[in-house]
Every structure is written in C-alpha cells, then in structure tokens.
Amino acid sequence: LIDSGCMGSSIDSGFMQAKGFNFQPLPCPIPVYNADETLNQGGMVMHHVMLCMTIRHHSEWITFGVTDLGKGKLFLGHEWLKNHNPSINWQMGSAKFDQCPKYSQQSYQIYEPEEERKTPKWSSGSLTELWKMAREFFLSTFTITKP
C-alpha cells in the first residue's frame, strides 16, 4: 500500500515473524497515530528492519518500521513518495518514475487485467502475500531479500 499520510514506511510485525525475518530494536520507540490523530491500538514502533525491495529493474534497500498493520503487510510512506516523486496518472492507472535521477523513465501499469497478471519472482523465500499487495500498485516483480 502506498500511503501519503503515513510518514514512514512500515511492515507488519506478524508478517515479519511468520516469514522468519530478524528485526532490530529501535533506540527510541516511535508512537503511531491513526488518520484521526488517535494513538494506534497496535502500539509504538519498537523495531526496524532493512530489506531489499525490487520494482522491475530497480532495487533499493529500505528501512521499515516494524508494527502491527492489521490487514496490511507493508506501507510505503510519505518519505518514499517524496524521494521517488512518481507522476501518477489516476485515469490511466499508471505511475512514471520521471522525476527521480536514480531511475530511468519507465511507466508502470497500476492495474492489469486478471488474465495478464504475471507470476512473481522471489529472491528470498515464498512471500506471495507481499506480492499480492504490491502488484495492486505496480505491474512488476517485487522482491524482498534479507540483508
């Protein structure tokens, strides 16, 4: 999920534990607020993890806060959007990374017909739940690897 209201990128603690990823404690816990400015019932972000995320031909290491996301598995937050600054065409359902010097100009189809969906390629374990979430936004291969 891409969430411009979420200040930092985060990943679900239950998902991380189920997949066997190791995460590190934060020196200072970070409070988590809901959209209505109330404290999140899942508690504070107390841990972080660094993972490699790949979208098509681009890979990058991202530090995620580990917290209870409910039904979500991973949120790419405001800092990720600000850094990548994609041009999103909501009518066409595409995102273009044309304002970030780290990327060549490539367009990604946000939604694709069911019959055209590709099988994900994973570089570390079977993370099919994460792929299902990621492909809702990007027509791409999405990988997460341990450092």
mmCIF file of N, CA and C in Angstrom, residues 5-104:
data_model
loop_
_atom_site.group_PDB
_atom_site.id
_atom_site.type_symbol
_atom_site.label_atom_id
_atom_site.label_comp_id
_atom_site.label_asym_id
_atom_site.label_seq_id
_atom_site.Cartn_x
_atom_site.Cartn_y
_atom_site.Cartn_z
ATOM 1 N N GLY A 5 -0.214 9.636 3.722
ATOM 2 C CA GLY A 5 -0.425 10.116 5.082
ATOM 3 C C GLY A 5 0.446 9.400 6.101
ATOM 4 N N CYS A 6 1.044 8.310 5.696
ATOM 5 C CA CYS A 6 1.939 7.538 6.559
ATOM 6 C C CYS A 6 3.338 8.134 6.402
ATOM 7 N N MET A 7 3.869 8.697 7.469
ATOM 8 C CA MET A 7 5.141 9.415 7.359
ATOM 9 C C MET A 7 6.322 8.501 7.050
ATOM 10 N N GLY A 8 6.340 7.309 7.575
ATOM 11 C CA GLY A 8 7.447 6.390 7.332
ATOM 12 C C GLY A 8 6.956 5.071 6.782
ATOM 13 N N SER A 9 7.814 4.393 6.058
ATOM 14 C CA SER A 9 7.462 3.077 5.533
ATOM 15 C C SER A 9 7.483 2.069 6.673
ATOM 16 N N SER A 10 6.522 1.153 6.652
ATOM 17 C CA SER A 10 6.424 0.183 7.738
ATOM 18 C C SER A 10 5.982 -1.170 7.202
ATOM 19 N N ILE A 11 6.265 -2.193 7.994
ATOM 20 C CA ILE A 11 5.928 -3.559 7.625
ATOM 21 C C ILE A 11 5.292 -4.230 8.840
ATOM 22 N N ASP A 12 4.370 -5.143 8.597
ATOM 23 C CA ASP A 12 3.604 -5.771 9.667
ATOM 24 C C ASP A 12 4.470 -6.723 10.494
ATOM 25 N N SER A 13 4.385 -6.598 11.812
ATOM 26 C CA SER A 13 5.192 -7.420 12.723
ATOM 27 C C SER A 13 4.826 -8.906 12.622
ATOM 28 N N GLY A 14 3.542 -9.225 12.522
ATOM 29 C CA GLY A 14 3.122 -10.622 12.390
ATOM 30 C C GLY A 14 3.628 -11.244 11.103
ATOM 31 N N PHE A 15 3.590 -10.481 10.026
ATOM 32 C CA PHE A 15 4.097 -10.942 8.734
ATOM 33 C C PHE A 15 5.599 -11.220 8.834
ATOM 34 N N MET A 16 6.324 -10.313 9.479
ATOM 35 C CA MET A 16 7.775 -10.478 9.631
ATOM 36 C C MET A 16 8.100 -11.734 10.436
ATOM 37 N N GLN A 17 7.384 -11.949 11.516
ATOM 38 C CA GLN A 17 7.628 -13.127 12.352
ATOM 39 C C GLN A 17 7.281 -14.409 11.605
ATOM 40 N N ALA A 18 6.172 -14.401 10.871
ATOM 41 C CA ALA A 18 5.754 -15.589 10.119
ATOM 42 C C ALA A 18 6.775 -15.969 9.053
ATOM 43 N N LYS A 19 7.441 -14.980 8.471
ATOM 44 C CA LYS A 19 8.420 -15.233 7.417
ATOM 45 C C LYS A 19 9.826 -15.455 7.964
ATOM 46 N N GLY A 20 10.000 -15.282 9.266
ATOM 47 C CA GLY A 20 11.293 -15.562 9.881
ATOM 48 C C GLY A 20 12.345 -14.486 9.706
ATOM 49 N N PHE A 21 11.940 -13.269 9.391
ATOM 50 C CA PHE A 21 12.895 -12.179 9.256
ATOM 51 C C PHE A 21 13.317 -11.684 10.634
ATOM 52 N N ASN A 22 14.570 -11.326 10.768
ATOM 53 C CA ASN A 22 15.070 -10.742 12.007
ATOM 54 C C ASN A 22 14.920 -9.236 11.950
ATOM 55 N N PHE A 23 14.555 -8.635 13.063
ATOM 56 C CA PHE A 23 14.489 -7.179 13.122
ATOM 57 C C PHE A 23 15.188 -6.699 14.376
ATOM 58 N N GLN A 24 15.582 -5.440 14.357
ATOM 59 C CA GLN A 24 16.388 -4.850 15.419
ATOM 60 C C GLN A 24 15.565 -3.870 16.243
ATOM 61 N N PRO A 25 15.857 -3.761 17.547
ATOM 62 C CA PRO A 25 15.141 -2.782 18.366
ATOM 63 C C PRO A 25 15.565 -1.359 18.008
ATOM 64 N N LEU A 26 14.624 -0.441 18.095
ATOM 65 C CA LEU A 26 14.933 0.976 17.908
ATOM 66 C C LEU A 26 15.478 1.534 19.223
ATOM 67 N N PRO A 27 16.386 2.495 19.151
ATOM 68 C CA PRO A 27 16.885 3.091 20.387
ATOM 69 C C PRO A 27 15.801 3.859 21.141
ATOM 70 N N CYS A 28 14.821 4.365 20.391
ATOM 71 C CA CYS A 28 13.732 5.130 20.998
ATOM 72 C C CYS A 28 12.437 4.776 20.262
ATOM 73 N N PRO A 29 11.438 4.205 20.950
ATOM 74 C CA PRO A 29 10.180 3.841 20.281
ATOM 75 C C PRO A 29 9.503 5.048 19.622
ATOM 76 N N ILE A 30 8.786 4.781 18.535
ATOM 77 C CA ILE A 30 8.098 5.830 17.776
ATOM 78 C C ILE A 30 6.593 5.624 17.915
ATOM 79 N N PRO A 31 5.862 6.637 18.404
ATOM 80 C CA PRO A 31 4.404 6.486 18.505
ATOM 81 C C PRO A 31 3.766 6.421 17.118
ATOM 82 N N VAL A 32 2.684 5.657 17.014
ATOM 83 C CA VAL A 32 1.960 5.503 15.751
ATOM 84 C C VAL A 32 0.579 6.115 15.928
ATOM 85 N N TYR A 33 0.240 7.036 15.019
ATOM 86 C CA TYR A 33 -1.056 7.702 15.067
ATOM 87 C C TYR A 33 -1.907 7.290 13.881
ATOM 88 N N ASN A 34 -3.204 7.187 14.103
ATOM 89 C CA ASN A 34 -4.165 6.899 13.044
ATOM 90 C C ASN A 34 -4.473 8.183 12.284
ATOM 91 N N ALA A 35 -5.225 8.055 11.199
ATOM 92 C CA ALA A 35 -5.600 9.219 10.392
ATOM 93 C C ALA A 35 -6.395 10.240 11.201
ATOM 94 N N ASP A 36 -7.135 9.774 12.220
ATOM 95 C CA ASP A 36 -7.921 10.698 13.050
ATOM 96 C C ASP A 36 -7.114 11.248 14.236
ATOM 97 N N GLU A 37 -5.808 11.057 14.207
ATOM 98 C CA GLU A 37 -4.852 11.564 15.196
ATOM 99 C C GLU A 37 -4.934 10.866 16.554
ATOM 100 N N THR A 38 -5.616 9.714 16.629
ATOM 101 C CA THR A 38 -5.613 8.925 17.857
ATOM 102 C C THR A 38 -4.430 7.960 17.806
ATOM 103 N N LEU A 39 -3.948 7.552 18.979
ATOM 104 C CA LEU A 39 -2.857 6.579 19.022
ATOM 105 C C LEU A 39 -3.340 5.233 18.498
ATOM 106 N N ASN A 40 -2.515 4.591 17.699
ATOM 107 C CA ASN A 40 -2.844 3.290 17.135
ATOM 108 C C ASN A 40 -2.868 2.236 18.234
ATOM 109 N N GLN A 41 -3.887 1.379 18.214
ATOM 110 C CA GLN A 41 -4.024 0.334 19.227
ATOM 111 C C GLN A 41 -2.911 -0.704 19.142
ATOM 112 N N GLY A 42 -2.246 -0.787 17.992
ATOM 113 C CA GLY A 42 -1.148 -1.742 17.823
ATOM 114 C C GLY A 42 0.100 -1.355 18.591
ATOM 115 N N GLY A 43 0.109 -0.166 19.141
ATOM 116 C CA GLY A 43 1.262 0.272 19.925
ATOM 117 C C GLY A 43 2.308 0.996 19.100
ATOM 118 N N MET A 44 3.423 1.248 19.740
ATOM 119 C CA MET A 44 4.500 2.010 19.110
ATOM 120 C C MET A 44 5.373 1.129 18.217
ATOM 121 N N VAL A 45 6.100 1.791 17.310
ATOM 122 C CA VAL A 45 7.117 1.103 16.519
ATOM 123 C C VAL A 45 8.314 0.940 17.444
ATOM 124 N N MET A 46 8.647 -0.296 17.743
ATOM 125 C CA MET A 46 9.735 -0.587 18.680
ATOM 126 C C MET A 46 10.933 -1.239 17.984
ATOM 127 N N HIS A 47 10.726 -1.658 16.715
ATOM 128 C CA HIS A 47 11.781 -2.349 15.970
ATOM 129 C C HIS A 47 11.844 -1.818 14.540
ATOM 130 N N HIS A 48 12.941 -2.129 13.868
ATOM 131 C CA HIS A 48 13.085 -1.784 12.454
ATOM 132 C C HIS A 48 13.788 -2.938 11.746
ATOM 133 N N VAL A 49 13.664 -2.953 10.430
ATOM 134 C CA VAL A 49 14.315 -3.971 9.614
ATOM 135 C C VAL A 49 14.718 -3.327 8.292
ATOM 136 N N MET A 50 15.851 -3.742 7.760
ATOM 137 C CA MET A 50 16.286 -3.269 6.451
ATOM 138 C C MET A 50 16.094 -4.410 5.457
ATOM 139 N N LEU A 51 15.347 -4.134 4.390
ATOM 140 C CA LEU A 51 15.049 -5.133 3.369
ATOM 141 C C LEU A 51 15.351 -4.563 1.992
ATOM 142 N N CYS A 52 15.634 -5.449 1.065
ATOM 143 C CA CYS A 52 15.844 -5.026 -0.319
ATOM 144 C C CYS A 52 14.528 -5.206 -1.069
ATOM 145 N N MET A 53 14.032 -4.108 -1.655
ATOM 146 C CA MET A 53 12.795 -4.137 -2.423
ATOM 147 C C MET A 53 13.154 -3.904 -3.885
ATOM 148 N N THR A 54 12.586 -4.723 -4.764
ATOM 149 C CA THR A 54 12.832 -4.587 -6.197
ATOM 150 C C THR A 54 11.517 -4.335 -6.911
ATOM 151 N N ILE A 55 11.507 -3.293 -7.741
ATOM 152 C CA ILE A 55 10.373 -2.979 -8.603
ATOM 153 C C ILE A 55 10.934 -2.948 -10.018
ATOM 154 N N ARG A 56 10.514 -3.910 -10.808
ATOM 155 C CA ARG A 56 11.051 -4.111 -12.152
ATOM 156 C C ARG A 56 12.568 -4.221 -12.101
ATOM 157 N N HIS A 57 13.281 -3.257 -12.690
ATOM 158 C CA HIS A 57 14.736 -3.327 -12.784
ATOM 159 C C HIS A 57 15.432 -2.512 -11.707
ATOM 160 N N HIS A 58 14.696 -1.975 -10.788
ATOM 161 C CA HIS A 58 15.284 -1.141 -9.740
ATOM 162 C C HIS A 58 15.209 -1.859 -8.399
ATOM 163 N N SER A 59 16.340 -1.916 -7.704
ATOM 164 C CA SER A 59 16.382 -2.465 -6.350
ATOM 165 C C SER A 59 16.902 -1.397 -5.413
ATOM 166 N N GLU A 60 16.355 -1.388 -4.214
ATOM 167 C CA GLU A 60 16.853 -0.452 -3.210
ATOM 168 C C GLU A 60 16.664 -1.045 -1.829
ATOM 169 N N TRP A 61 17.553 -0.677 -0.928
ATOM 170 C CA TRP A 61 17.443 -1.073 0.467
ATOM 171 C C TRP A 61 16.581 -0.056 1.178
ATOM 172 N N ILE A 62 15.587 -0.544 1.909
ATOM 173 C CA ILE A 62 14.663 0.332 2.629
ATOM 174 C C ILE A 62 14.606 -0.122 4.084
ATOM 175 N N THR A 63 14.624 0.845 4.984
ATOM 176 C CA THR A 63 14.423 0.550 6.397
ATOM 177 C C THR A 63 12.949 0.739 6.709
ATOM 178 N N PHE A 64 12.331 -0.312 7.208
ATOM 179 C CA PHE A 64 10.921 -0.295 7.571
ATOM 180 C C PHE A 64 10.781 -0.303 9.087
ATOM 181 N N GLY A 65 9.827 0.466 9.598
ATOM 182 C CA GLY A 65 9.429 0.330 10.986
ATOM 183 C C GLY A 65 8.560 -0.906 11.092
ATOM 184 N N VAL A 66 8.767 -1.712 12.122
ATOM 185 C CA VAL A 66 8.000 -2.947 12.306
ATOM 186 C C VAL A 66 6.887 -2.669 13.312
ATOM 187 N N THR A 67 5.640 -2.846 12.878
ATOM 188 C CA THR A 67 4.492 -2.552 13.731
ATOM 189 C C THR A 67 3.303 -3.405 13.311
ATOM 190 N N ASP A 68 2.227 -3.334 14.039
ATOM 191 C CA ASP A 68 1.003 -4.054 13.698
ATOM 192 C C ASP A 68 0.236 -3.227 12.667
ATOM 193 N N LEU A 69 0.119 -3.747 11.452
ATOM 194 C CA LEU A 69 -0.586 -3.030 10.384
ATOM 195 C C LEU A 69 -1.990 -3.581 10.144
ATOM 196 N N GLY A 70 -2.457 -4.454 10.985
ATOM 197 C CA GLY A 70 -3.789 -5.018 10.776
ATOM 198 C C GLY A 70 -3.796 -5.915 9.559
ATOM 199 N N LYS A 71 -4.631 -5.587 8.568
ATOM 200 C CA LYS A 71 -4.722 -6.400 7.353
ATOM 201 C C LYS A 71 -3.596 -6.098 6.373
ATOM 202 N N GLY A 72 -2.942 -4.951 6.518
ATOM 203 C CA GLY A 72 -1.853 -4.590 5.616
ATOM 204 C C GLY A 72 -0.586 -5.356 5.935
ATOM 205 N N LYS A 73 0.255 -5.527 4.936
ATOM 206 C CA LYS A 73 1.538 -6.193 5.138
ATOM 207 C C LYS A 73 2.693 -5.200 5.078
ATOM 208 N N LEU A 74 2.570 -4.197 4.223
ATOM 209 C CA LEU A 74 3.658 -3.253 4.020
ATOM 210 C C LEU A 74 3.078 -1.928 3.557
ATOM 211 N N PHE A 75 3.544 -0.841 4.136
ATOM 212 C CA PHE A 75 3.150 0.502 3.700
ATOM 213 C C PHE A 75 4.392 1.225 3.214
ATOM 214 N N LEU A 76 4.331 1.763 2.016
ATOM 215 C CA LEU A 76 5.366 2.682 1.540
ATOM 216 C C LEU A 76 4.855 4.075 1.869
ATOM 217 N N GLY A 77 5.553 4.777 2.722
ATOM 218 C CA GLY A 77 5.055 6.030 3.261
ATOM 219 C C GLY A 77 5.478 7.274 2.508
ATOM 220 N N HIS A 78 5.185 8.406 3.119
ATOM 221 C CA HIS A 78 5.431 9.723 2.539
ATOM 222 C C HIS A 78 6.890 9.917 2.152
ATOM 223 N N GLU A 79 7.821 9.457 2.998
ATOM 224 C CA GLU A 79 9.237 9.664 2.678
ATOM 225 C C GLU A 79 9.616 8.930 1.398
ATOM 226 N N TRP A 80 9.015 7.759 1.148
ATOM 227 C CA TRP A 80 9.296 7.017 -0.080
ATOM 228 C C TRP A 80 8.720 7.762 -1.283
ATOM 229 N N LEU A 81 7.476 8.240 -1.148
ATOM 230 C CA LEU A 81 6.849 9.011 -2.230
ATOM 231 C C LEU A 81 7.632 10.286 -2.517
ATOM 232 N N LYS A 82 8.070 10.968 -1.475
ATOM 233 C CA LYS A 82 8.826 12.212 -1.649
ATOM 234 C C LYS A 82 10.151 11.937 -2.359
ATOM 235 N N ASN A 83 10.827 10.871 -1.987
ATOM 236 C CA ASN A 83 12.105 10.524 -2.598
ATOM 237 C C ASN A 83 11.951 10.118 -4.059
ATOM 238 N N HIS A 84 10.912 9.366 -4.383
ATOM 239 C CA HIS A 84 10.725 8.866 -5.745
ATOM 240 C C HIS A 84 9.876 9.788 -6.604
ATOM 241 N N ASN A 85 9.008 10.556 -5.975
ATOM 242 C CA ASN A 85 8.194 11.575 -6.641
ATOM 243 C C ASN A 85 7.600 11.094 -7.969
ATOM 244 N N PRO A 86 6.854 10.000 -7.957
ATOM 245 C CA PRO A 86 6.315 9.495 -9.223
ATOM 246 C C PRO A 86 5.203 10.390 -9.775
ATOM 247 N N SER A 87 5.126 10.442 -11.087
ATOM 248 C CA SER A 87 3.996 11.093 -11.751
ATOM 249 C C SER A 87 2.921 10.020 -11.890
ATOM 250 N N ILE A 88 1.789 10.237 -11.235
ATOM 251 C CA ILE A 88 0.719 9.240 -11.243
ATOM 252 C C ILE A 88 -0.433 9.746 -12.093
ATOM 253 N N ASN A 89 -0.821 8.944 -13.063
ATOM 254 C CA ASN A 89 -1.978 9.244 -13.891
ATOM 255 C C ASN A 89 -3.101 8.344 -13.389
ATOM 256 N N TRP A 90 -3.979 8.912 -12.573
ATOM 257 C CA TRP A 90 -5.039 8.130 -11.949
ATOM 258 C C TRP A 90 -6.034 7.609 -12.981
ATOM 259 N N GLN A 91 -6.279 8.359 -14.059
ATOM 260 C CA GLN A 91 -7.226 7.918 -15.081
ATOM 261 C C GLN A 91 -6.679 6.741 -15.878
ATOM 262 N N MET A 92 -5.391 6.769 -16.179
ATOM 263 C CA MET A 92 -4.777 5.690 -16.959
ATOM 264 C C MET A 92 -4.312 4.539 -16.063
ATOM 265 N N GLY A 93 -4.221 4.784 -14.769
ATOM 266 C CA GLY A 93 -3.757 3.745 -13.854
ATOM 267 C C GLY A 93 -2.281 3.454 -14.002
ATOM 268 N N SER A 94 -1.469 4.514 -14.178
ATOM 269 C CA SER A 94 -0.036 4.298 -14.345
ATOM 270 C C SER A 94 0.761 5.250 -13.463
ATOM 271 N N ALA A 95 1.974 4.841 -13.176
ATOM 272 C CA ALA A 95 2.904 5.672 -12.417
ATOM 273 C C ALA A 95 4.211 5.706 -13.189
ATOM 274 N N LYS A 96 4.789 6.882 -13.319
ATOM 275 C CA LYS A 96 6.046 7.036 -14.041
ATOM 276 C C LYS A 96 7.078 7.633 -13.095
ATOM 277 N N PHE A 97 8.229 6.982 -13.007
ATOM 278 C CA PHE A 97 9.332 7.489 -12.203
ATOM 279 C C PHE A 97 10.189 8.394 -13.087
ATOM 280 N N ASP A 98 9.686 9.588 -13.342
ATOM 281 C CA ASP A 98 10.353 10.501 -14.264
ATOM 282 C C ASP A 98 10.959 11.717 -13.573
ATOM 283 N N GLN A 99 10.851 11.799 -12.252
ATOM 284 C CA GLN A 99 11.374 12.964 -11.551
ATOM 285 C C GLN A 99 12.444 12.579 -10.538
ATOM 286 N N CYS A 100 12.909 11.377 -10.600
ATOM 287 C CA CYS A 100 13.931 10.905 -9.679
ATOM 288 C C CYS A 100 15.177 10.566 -10.484
ATOM 289 N N PRO A 101 16.307 11.191 -10.202
ATOM 290 C CA PRO A 101 17.508 10.953 -11.001
ATOM 291 C C PRO A 101 18.039 9.531 -10.914
ATOM 292 N N LYS A 102 17.601 8.754 -9.922
ATOM 293 C CA LYS A 102 18.089 7.385 -9.783
ATOM 294 C C LYS A 102 17.426 6.420 -10.763
ATOM 295 N N TYR A 103 16.365 6.848 -11.426
ATOM 296 C CA TYR A 103 15.605 5.945 -12.273
ATOM 297 C C TYR A 103 15.558 6.447 -13.702
ATOM 298 N N SER A 104 15.558 5.485 -14.625
ATOM 299 C CA SER A 104 15.274 5.858 -15.999
ATOM 300 C C SER A 104 13.772 6.061 -16.106
#
